[in-house]
PDB file of C-alpha atoms and ligand atoms in Angstrom:
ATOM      1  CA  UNK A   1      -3.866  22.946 -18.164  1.00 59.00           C
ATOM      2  CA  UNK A   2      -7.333  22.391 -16.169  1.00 52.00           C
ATOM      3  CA  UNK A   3      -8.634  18.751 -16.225  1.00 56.00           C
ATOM      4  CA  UNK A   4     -12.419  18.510 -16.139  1.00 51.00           C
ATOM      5  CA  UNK A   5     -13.162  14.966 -17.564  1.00 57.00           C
ATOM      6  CA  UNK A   6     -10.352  15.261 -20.129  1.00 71.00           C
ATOM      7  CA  UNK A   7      -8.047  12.617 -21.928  1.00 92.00           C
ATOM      8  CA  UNK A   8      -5.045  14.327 -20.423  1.00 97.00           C
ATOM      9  CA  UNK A   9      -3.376  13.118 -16.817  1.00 97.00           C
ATOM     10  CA  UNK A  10      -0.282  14.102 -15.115  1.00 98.00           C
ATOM     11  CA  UNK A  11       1.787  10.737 -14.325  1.00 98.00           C
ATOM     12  CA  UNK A  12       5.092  11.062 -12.074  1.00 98.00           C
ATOM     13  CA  UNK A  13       7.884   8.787 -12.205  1.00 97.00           C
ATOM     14  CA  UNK A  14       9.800   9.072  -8.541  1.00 96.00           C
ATOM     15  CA  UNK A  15      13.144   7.016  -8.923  1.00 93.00           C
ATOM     16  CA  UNK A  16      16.431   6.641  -7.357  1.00 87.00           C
ATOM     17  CA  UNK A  17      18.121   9.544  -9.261  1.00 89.00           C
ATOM     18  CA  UNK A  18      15.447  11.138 -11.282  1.00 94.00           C
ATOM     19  CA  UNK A  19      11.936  12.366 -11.163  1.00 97.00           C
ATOM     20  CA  UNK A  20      10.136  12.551 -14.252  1.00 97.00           C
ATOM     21  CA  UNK A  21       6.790  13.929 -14.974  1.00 98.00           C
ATOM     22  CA  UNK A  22       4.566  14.730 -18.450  1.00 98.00           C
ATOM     23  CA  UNK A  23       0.617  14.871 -19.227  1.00 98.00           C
ATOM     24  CA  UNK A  24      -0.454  11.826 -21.009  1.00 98.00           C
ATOM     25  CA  UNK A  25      -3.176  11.335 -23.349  1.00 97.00           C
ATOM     26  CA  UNK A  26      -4.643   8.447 -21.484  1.00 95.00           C
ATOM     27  CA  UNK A  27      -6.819   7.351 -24.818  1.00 94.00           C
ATOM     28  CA  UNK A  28      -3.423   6.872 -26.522  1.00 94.00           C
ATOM     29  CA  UNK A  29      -0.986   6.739 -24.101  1.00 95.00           C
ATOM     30  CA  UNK A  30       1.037   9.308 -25.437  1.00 96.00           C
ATOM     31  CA  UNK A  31       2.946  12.075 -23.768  1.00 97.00           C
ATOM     32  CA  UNK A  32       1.095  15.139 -24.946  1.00 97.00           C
ATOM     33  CA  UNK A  33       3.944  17.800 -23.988  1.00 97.00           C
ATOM     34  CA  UNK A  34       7.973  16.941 -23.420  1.00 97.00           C
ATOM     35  CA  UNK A  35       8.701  15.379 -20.139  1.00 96.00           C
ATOM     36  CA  UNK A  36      10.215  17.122 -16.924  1.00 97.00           C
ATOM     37  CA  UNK A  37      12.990  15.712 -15.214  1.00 97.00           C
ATOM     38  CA  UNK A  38      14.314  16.637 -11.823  1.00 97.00           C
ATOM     39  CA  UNK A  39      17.195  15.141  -9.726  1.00 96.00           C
ATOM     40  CA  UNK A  40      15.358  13.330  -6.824  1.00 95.00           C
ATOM     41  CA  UNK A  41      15.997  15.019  -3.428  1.00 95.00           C
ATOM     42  CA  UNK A  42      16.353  12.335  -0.483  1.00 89.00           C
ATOM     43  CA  UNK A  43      13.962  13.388   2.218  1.00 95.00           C
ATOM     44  CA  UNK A  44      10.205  12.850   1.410  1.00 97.00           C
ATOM     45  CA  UNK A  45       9.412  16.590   2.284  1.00 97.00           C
ATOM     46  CA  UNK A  46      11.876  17.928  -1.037  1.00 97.00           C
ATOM     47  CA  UNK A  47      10.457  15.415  -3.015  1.00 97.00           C
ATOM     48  CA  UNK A  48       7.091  16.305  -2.451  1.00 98.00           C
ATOM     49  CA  UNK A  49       8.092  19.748  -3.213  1.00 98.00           C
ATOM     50  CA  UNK A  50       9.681  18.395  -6.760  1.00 98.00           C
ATOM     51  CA  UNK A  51       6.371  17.130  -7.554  1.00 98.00           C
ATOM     52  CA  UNK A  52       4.483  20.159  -6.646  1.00 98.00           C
ATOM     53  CA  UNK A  53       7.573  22.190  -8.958  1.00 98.00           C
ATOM     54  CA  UNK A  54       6.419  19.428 -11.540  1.00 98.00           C
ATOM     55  CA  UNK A  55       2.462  20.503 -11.535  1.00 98.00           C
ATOM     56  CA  UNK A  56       3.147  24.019 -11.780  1.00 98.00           C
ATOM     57  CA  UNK A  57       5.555  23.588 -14.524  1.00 98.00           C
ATOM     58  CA  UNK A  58       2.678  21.807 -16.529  1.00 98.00           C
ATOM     59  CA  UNK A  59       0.128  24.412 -15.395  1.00 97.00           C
ATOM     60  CA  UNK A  60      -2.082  21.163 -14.021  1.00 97.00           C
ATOM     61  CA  UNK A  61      -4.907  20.713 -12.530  1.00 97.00           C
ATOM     62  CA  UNK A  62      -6.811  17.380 -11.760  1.00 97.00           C
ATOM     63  CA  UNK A  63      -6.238  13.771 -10.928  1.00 97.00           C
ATOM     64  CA  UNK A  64      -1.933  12.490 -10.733  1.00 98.00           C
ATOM     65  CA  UNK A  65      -0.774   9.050 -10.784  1.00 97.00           C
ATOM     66  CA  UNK A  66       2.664   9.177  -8.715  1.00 98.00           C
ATOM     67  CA  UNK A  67       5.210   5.944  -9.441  1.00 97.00           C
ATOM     68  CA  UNK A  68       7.738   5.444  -6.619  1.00 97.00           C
ATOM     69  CA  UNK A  69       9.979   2.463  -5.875  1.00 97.00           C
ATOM     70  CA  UNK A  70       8.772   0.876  -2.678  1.00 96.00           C
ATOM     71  CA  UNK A  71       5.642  -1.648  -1.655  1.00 96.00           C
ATOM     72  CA  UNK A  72       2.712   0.895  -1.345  1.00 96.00           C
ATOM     73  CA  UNK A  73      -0.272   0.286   0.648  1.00 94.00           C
ATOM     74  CA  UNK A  74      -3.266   2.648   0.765  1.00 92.00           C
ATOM     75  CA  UNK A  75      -1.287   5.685  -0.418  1.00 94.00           C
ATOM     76  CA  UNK A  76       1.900   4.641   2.127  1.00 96.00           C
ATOM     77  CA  UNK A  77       5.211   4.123   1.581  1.00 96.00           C
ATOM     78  CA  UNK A  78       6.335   0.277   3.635  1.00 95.00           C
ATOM     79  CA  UNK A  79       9.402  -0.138   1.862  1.00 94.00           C
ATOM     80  CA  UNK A  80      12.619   1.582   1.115  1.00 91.00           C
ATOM     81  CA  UNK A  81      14.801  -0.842  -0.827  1.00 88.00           C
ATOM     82  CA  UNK A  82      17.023   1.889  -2.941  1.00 87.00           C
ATOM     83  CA  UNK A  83      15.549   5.510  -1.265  1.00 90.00           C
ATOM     84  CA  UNK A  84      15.800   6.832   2.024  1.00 92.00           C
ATOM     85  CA  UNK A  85      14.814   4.958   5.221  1.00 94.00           C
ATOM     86  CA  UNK A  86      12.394   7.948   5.977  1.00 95.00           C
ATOM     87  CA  UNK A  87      10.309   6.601   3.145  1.00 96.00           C
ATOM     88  CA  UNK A  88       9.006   3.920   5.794  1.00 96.00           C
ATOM     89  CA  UNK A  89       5.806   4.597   7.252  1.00 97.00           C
ATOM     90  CA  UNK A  90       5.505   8.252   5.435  1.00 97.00           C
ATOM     91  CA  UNK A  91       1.643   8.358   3.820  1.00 97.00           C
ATOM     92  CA  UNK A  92       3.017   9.331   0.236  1.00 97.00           C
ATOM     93  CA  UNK A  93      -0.328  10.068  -1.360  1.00 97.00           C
ATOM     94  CA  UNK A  94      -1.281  12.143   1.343  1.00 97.00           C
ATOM     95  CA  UNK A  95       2.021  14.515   1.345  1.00 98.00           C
ATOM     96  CA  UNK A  96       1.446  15.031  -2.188  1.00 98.00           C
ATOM     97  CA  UNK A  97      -1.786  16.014  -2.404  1.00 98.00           C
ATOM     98  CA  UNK A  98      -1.214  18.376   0.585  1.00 98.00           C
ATOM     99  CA  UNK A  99       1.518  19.924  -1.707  1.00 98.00           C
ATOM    100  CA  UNK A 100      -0.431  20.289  -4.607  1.00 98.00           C
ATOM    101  CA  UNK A 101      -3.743  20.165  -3.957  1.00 98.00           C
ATOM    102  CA  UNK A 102      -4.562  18.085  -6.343  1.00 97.00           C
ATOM    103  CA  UNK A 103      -5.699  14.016  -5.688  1.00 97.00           C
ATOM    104  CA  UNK A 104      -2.889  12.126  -6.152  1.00 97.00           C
ATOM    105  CA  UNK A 105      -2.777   8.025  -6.638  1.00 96.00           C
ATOM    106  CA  UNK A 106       0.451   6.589  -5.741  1.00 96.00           C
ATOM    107  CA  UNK A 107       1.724   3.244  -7.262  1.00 96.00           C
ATOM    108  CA  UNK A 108       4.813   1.198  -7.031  1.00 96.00           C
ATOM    109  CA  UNK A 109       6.542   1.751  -9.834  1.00 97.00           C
ATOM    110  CA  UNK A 110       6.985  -1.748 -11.486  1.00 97.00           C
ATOM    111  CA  UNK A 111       3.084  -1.846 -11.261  1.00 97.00           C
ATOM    112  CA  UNK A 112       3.068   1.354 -12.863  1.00 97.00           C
ATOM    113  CA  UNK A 113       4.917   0.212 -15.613  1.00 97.00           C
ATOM    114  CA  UNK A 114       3.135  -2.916 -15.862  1.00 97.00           C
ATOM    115  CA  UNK A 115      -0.121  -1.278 -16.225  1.00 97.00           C
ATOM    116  CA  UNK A 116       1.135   0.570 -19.304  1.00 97.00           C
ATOM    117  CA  UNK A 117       2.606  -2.286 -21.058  1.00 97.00           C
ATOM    118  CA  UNK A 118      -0.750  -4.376 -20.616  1.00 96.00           C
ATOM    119  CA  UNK A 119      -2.794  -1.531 -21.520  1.00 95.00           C
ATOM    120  CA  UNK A 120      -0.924  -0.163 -24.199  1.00 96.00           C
ATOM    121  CA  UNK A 121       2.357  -1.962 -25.141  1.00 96.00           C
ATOM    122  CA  UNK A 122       3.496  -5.974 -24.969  1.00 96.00           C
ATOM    123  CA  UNK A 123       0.742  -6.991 -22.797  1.00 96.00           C
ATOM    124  CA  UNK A 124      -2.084  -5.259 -24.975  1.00 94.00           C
ATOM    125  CA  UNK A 125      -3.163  -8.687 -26.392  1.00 92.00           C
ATOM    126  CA  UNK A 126      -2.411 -10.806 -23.427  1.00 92.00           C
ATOM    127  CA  UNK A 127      -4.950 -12.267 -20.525  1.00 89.00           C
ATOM    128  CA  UNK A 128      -3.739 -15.477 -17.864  1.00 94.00           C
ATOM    129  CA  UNK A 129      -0.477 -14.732 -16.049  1.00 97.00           C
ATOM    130  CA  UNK A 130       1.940 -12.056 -17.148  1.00 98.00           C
ATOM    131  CA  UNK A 131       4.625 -11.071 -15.190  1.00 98.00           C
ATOM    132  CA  UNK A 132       6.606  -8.061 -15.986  1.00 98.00           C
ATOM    133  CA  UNK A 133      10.135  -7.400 -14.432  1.00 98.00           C
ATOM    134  CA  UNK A 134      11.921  -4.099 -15.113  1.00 97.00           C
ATOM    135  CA  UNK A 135      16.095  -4.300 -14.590  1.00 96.00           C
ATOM    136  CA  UNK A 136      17.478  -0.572 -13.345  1.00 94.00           C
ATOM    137  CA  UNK A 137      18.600   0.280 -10.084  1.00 92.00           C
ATOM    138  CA  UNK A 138      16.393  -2.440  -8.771  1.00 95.00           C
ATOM    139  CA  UNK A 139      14.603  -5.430 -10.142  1.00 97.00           C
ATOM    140  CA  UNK A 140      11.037  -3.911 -10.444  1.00 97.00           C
ATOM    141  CA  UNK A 141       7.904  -6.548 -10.603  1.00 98.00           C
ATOM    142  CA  UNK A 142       4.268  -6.575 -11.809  1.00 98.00           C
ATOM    143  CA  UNK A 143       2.215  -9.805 -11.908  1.00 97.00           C
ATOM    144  CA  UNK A 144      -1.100  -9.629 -13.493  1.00 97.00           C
ATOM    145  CA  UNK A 145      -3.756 -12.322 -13.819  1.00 96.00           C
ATOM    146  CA  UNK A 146      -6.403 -12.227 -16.227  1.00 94.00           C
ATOM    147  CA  UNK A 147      -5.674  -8.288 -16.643  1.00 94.00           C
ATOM    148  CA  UNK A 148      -5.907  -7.812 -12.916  1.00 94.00           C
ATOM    149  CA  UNK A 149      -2.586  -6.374 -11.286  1.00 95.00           C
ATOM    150  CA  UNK A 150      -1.452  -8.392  -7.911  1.00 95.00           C
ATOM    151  CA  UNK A 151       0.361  -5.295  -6.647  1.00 95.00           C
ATOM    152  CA  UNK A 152       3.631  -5.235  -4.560  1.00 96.00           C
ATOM    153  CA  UNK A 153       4.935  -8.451  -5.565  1.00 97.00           C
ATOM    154  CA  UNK A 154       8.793  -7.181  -4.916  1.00 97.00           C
ATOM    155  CA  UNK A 155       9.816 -10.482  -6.886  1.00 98.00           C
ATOM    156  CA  UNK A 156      13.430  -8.591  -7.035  1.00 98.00           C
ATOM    157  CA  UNK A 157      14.065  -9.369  -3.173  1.00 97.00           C
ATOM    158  CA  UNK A 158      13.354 -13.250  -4.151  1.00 97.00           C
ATOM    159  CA  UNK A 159      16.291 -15.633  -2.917  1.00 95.00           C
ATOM    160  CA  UNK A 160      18.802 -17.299  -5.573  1.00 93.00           C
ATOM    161  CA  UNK A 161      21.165 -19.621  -4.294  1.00 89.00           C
ATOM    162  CA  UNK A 162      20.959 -18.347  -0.960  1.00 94.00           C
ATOM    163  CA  UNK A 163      21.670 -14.252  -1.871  1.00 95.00           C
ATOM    164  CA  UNK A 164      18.986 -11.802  -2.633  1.00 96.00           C
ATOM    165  CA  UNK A 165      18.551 -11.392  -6.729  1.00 97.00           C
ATOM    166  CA  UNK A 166      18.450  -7.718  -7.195  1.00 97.00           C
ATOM    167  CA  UNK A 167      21.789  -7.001  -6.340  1.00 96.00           C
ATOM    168  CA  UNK A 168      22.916  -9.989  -7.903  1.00 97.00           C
ATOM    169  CA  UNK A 169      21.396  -9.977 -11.605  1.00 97.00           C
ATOM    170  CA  UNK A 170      19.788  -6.067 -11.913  1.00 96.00           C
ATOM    171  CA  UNK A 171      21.479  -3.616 -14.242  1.00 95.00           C
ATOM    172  CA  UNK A 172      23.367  -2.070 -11.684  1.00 94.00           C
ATOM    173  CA  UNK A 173      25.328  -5.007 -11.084  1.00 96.00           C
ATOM    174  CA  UNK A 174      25.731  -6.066 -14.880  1.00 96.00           C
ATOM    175  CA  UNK A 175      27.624  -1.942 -15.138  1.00 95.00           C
ATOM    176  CA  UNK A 176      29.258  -2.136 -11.439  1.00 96.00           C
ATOM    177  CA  UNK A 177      30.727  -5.775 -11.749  1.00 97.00           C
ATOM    178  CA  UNK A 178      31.519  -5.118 -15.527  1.00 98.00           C
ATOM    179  CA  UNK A 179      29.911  -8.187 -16.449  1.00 97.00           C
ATOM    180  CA  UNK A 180      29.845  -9.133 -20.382  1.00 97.00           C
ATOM    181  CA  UNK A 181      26.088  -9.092 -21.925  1.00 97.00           C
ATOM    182  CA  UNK A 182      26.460 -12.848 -21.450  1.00 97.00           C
ATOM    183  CA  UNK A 183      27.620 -13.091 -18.015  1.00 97.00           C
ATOM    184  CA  UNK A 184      24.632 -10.702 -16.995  1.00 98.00           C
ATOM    185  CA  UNK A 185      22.436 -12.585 -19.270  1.00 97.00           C
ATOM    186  CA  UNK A 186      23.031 -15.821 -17.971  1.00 97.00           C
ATOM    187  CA  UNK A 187      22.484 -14.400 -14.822  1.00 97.00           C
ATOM    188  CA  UNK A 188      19.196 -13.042 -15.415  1.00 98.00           C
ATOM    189  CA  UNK A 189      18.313 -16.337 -17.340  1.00 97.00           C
ATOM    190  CA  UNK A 190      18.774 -18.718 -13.788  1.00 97.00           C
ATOM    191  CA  UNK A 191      16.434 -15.584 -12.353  1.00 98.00           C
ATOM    192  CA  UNK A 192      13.288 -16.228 -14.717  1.00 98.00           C
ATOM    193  CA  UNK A 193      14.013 -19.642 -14.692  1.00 97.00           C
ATOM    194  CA  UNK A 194      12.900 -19.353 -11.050  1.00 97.00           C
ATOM    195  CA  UNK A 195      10.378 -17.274 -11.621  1.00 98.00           C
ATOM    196  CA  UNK A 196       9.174 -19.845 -14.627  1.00 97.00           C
ATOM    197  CA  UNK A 197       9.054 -22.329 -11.606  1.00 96.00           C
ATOM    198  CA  UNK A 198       6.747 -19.990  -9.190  1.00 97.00           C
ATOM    199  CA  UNK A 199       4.558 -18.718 -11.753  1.00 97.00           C
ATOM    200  CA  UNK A 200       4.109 -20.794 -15.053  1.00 97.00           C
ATOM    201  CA  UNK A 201       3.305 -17.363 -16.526  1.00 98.00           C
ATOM    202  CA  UNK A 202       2.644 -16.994 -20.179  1.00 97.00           C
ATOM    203  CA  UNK A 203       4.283 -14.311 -20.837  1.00 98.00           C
ATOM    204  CA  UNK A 204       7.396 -12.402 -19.542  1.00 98.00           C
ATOM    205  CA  UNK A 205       7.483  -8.574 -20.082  1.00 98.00           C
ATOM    206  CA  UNK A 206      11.313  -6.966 -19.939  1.00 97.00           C
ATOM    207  CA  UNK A 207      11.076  -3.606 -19.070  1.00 96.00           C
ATOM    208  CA  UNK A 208      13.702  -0.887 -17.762  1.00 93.00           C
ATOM    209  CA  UNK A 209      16.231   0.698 -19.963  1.00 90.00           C
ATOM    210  CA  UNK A 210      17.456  -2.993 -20.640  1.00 93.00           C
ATOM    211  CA  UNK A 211      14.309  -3.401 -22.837  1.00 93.00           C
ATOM    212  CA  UNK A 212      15.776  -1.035 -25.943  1.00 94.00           C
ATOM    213  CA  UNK A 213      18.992  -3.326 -25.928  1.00 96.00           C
ATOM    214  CA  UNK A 214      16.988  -7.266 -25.499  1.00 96.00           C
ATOM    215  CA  UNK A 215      19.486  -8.208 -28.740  1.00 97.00           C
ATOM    216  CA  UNK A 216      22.053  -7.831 -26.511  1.00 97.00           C
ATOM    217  CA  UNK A 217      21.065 -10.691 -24.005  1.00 97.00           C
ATOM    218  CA  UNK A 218      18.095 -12.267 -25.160  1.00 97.00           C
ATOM    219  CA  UNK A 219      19.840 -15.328 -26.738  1.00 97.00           C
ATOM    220  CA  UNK A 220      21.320 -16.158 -23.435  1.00 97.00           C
ATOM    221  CA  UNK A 221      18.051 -16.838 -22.045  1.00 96.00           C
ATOM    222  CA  UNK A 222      16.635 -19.935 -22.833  1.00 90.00           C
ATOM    223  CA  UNK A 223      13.193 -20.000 -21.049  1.00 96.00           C
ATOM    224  CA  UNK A 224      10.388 -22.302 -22.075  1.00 95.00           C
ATOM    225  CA  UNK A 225       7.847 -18.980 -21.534  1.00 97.00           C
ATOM    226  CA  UNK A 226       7.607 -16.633 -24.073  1.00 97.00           C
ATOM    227  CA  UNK A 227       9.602 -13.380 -23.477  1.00 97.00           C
ATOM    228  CA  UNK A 228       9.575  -9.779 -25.075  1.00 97.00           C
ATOM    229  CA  UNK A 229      11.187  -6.180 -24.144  1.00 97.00           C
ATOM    230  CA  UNK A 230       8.594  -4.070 -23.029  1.00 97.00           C
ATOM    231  CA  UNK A 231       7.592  -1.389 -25.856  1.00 96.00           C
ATOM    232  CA  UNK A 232       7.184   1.632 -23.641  1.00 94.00           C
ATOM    233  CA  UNK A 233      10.765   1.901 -22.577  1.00 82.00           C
ATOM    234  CA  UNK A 234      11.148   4.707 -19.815  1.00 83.00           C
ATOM    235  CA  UNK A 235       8.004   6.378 -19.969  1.00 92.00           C
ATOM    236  CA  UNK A 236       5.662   3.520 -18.983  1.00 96.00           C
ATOM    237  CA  UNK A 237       5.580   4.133 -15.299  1.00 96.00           C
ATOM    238  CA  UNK A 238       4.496   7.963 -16.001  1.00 97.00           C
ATOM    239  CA  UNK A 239       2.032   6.534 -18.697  1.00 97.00           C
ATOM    240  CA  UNK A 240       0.983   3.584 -16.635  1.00 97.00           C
ATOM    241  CA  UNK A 241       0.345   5.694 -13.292  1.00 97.00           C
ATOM    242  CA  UNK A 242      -1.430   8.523 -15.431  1.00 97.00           C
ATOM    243  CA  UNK A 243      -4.196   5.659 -16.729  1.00 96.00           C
ATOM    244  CA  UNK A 244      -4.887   3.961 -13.279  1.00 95.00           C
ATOM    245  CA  UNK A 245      -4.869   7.626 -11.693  1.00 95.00           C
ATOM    246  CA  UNK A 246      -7.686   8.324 -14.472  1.00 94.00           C
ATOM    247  CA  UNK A 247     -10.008   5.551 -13.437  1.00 90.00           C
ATOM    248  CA  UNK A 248     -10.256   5.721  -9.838  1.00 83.00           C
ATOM    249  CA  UNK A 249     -12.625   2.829 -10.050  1.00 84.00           C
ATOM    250  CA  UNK A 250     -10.617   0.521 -11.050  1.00 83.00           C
ATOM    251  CA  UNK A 251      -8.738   0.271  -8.530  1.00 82.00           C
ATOM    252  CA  UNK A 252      -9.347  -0.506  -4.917  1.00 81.00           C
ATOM    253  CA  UNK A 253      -7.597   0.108  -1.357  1.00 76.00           C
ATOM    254  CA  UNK A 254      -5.269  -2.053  -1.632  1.00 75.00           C
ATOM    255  CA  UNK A 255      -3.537  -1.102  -5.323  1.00 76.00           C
ATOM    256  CA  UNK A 256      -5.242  -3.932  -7.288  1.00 84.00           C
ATOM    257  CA  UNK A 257      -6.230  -2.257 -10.307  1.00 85.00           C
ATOM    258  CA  UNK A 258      -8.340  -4.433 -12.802  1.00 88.00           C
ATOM    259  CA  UNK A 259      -7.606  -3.695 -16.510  1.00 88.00           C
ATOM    260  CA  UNK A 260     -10.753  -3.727 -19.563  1.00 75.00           C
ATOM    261  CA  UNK A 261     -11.255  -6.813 -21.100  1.00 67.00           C
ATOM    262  CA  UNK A 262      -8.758  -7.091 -24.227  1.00 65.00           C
ATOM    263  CA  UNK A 263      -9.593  -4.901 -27.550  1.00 58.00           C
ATOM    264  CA  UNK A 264     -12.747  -6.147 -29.529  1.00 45.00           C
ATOM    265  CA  UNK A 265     -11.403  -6.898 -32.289  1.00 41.00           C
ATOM    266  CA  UNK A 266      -8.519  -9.679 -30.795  1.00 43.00           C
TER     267      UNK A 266
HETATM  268  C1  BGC B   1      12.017  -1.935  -4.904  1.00 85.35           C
HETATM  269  C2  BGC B   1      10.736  -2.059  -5.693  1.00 85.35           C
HETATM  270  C3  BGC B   1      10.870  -1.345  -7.024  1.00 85.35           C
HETATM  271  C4  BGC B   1      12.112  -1.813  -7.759  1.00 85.35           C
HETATM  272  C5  BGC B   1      12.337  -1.063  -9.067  1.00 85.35           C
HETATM  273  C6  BGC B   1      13.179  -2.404  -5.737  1.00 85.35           C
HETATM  274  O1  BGC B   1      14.364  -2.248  -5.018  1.00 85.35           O
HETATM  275  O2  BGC B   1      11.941  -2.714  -3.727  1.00 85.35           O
HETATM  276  O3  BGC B   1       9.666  -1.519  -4.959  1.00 85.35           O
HETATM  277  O4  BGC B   1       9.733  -1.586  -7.791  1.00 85.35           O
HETATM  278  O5  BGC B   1      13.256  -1.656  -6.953  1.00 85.35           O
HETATM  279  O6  BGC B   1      12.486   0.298  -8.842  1.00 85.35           O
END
């Protein structure tokens, strides 16, 4: 599959336990063939060498948006919340293009996600503040004003009551502490209420695999913002990371990627 100015990019979804890659139709946002899903390796060399299994699996060539779960500055890796510590420091973008020789973009992966939904999902009709968190592993966040993305917020490592949040209200802790939808809920409802505080956003964007169960914990909310499960459910970081990777200029250096201007007829 040869890219030469086509609709079609490769995105890649690096997380804790799985890599996932597919071609998108970035016009669409669509995956165009099934996605690929390999159990993530720890050290950065294995994973690159997923992602290069990935490519060659698709028969790709061209631009790839890569999503991975750490702050990412100019193609490195500065963070390693839930991967390994040799994450820290290691130029990402670069050790993927070296083993595939194709460009590759890197993102953090709540941006990544974040970018879809605003492009294509909950956030299509939206402009002022959004803010998008995604509940896994990790708490995952993408701000965006006026359609431009503020990357590498890491609003998950905020303090609550004097303890970090992510460990504290994610997923992982709703499954690990067995904690009823409406203990986890209420949980995640004193989070966004702090977030509420911060931000005064005008929209809040639940994402993760949460976002196909909202019924579930939802009414234990309460927020005075307006809040809605994200409508891309696990493939918007590969869809979101395939769309930036396909218009290099818009973003810059430093991961802010400005979105177009809402659809004409809104
Ligand atoms: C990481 C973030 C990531 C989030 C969701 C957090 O632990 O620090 O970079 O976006 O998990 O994967």
């Amino acid at each position: 599959m040869a890219n030469s100015g086509s609709t079609v990019v490769l995105g890649i979804d690096i997380g804790g336990s799985g890599i996932k890659g597919a071609p998108v139709d970035i016009e669409s946002g669509a995956l165009t063939a099934e996605r690929l899903r390999v159990p993530t390796p720890s050290s950065p060399e294995a994973v690159a060498e997923v992602v290069a299994r990935i490519v060659e699996h698709f028969g790709y060539e061209g631009p790839i948006g890569c999503a991975f779960p750490a702050v990412i500055r100019r193609g490195v890796a500065c963070s390693a919340a839930n991967v390994d510590d040799a994450w820290i420091g290691t130029d990402a973008a670069d050790l993927f293009r070296q083993a595939t020789g194709q460009p590759v973009h890197v993102f953090n992966d709540a941006d990544g996600a974040g970018v879809a939904e605003m492009v294509f999902g909950a956030g299509r009709c939206e402009r002022g503040v959004v803010l998008m968190l995604t509940f896994g592993t990790g708490i995952g966040s993408a701000l965006f004003v006026d359609r431009k993305l503020v990357p590498n917020t890491e609003l998950g490592h905020l303090e609550l009551n004097g303890r970090r949040a992510e460990p504290w209200a994610a997923t992982r802790a709703r499954k690990a502490e067995k904690l009823s939808w409406k203990q986890w809920g209420r949980r995640v409802r004193k989070y966004l209420r702090h977030l509420e505080f911060l931000f005064s956003p005008a929209l809040f964007i639940i994402g993760g695999g949460v976002s196909r169960r909202s019924e579930k914990f939802f009414p234990y909310l309460k927020l005075d913002t307006p809040i809605t499960p994200a409508q891309l459910a696990n493939e918007a970081g590969i869809v979101g990371v395939a769309y930036a990777a396909s218009r290099p200029e818009s973003f810059d250096d430093c991961g802010r990627v400005a979105l177009s201007a809402l659809p004409q007829a809104l």
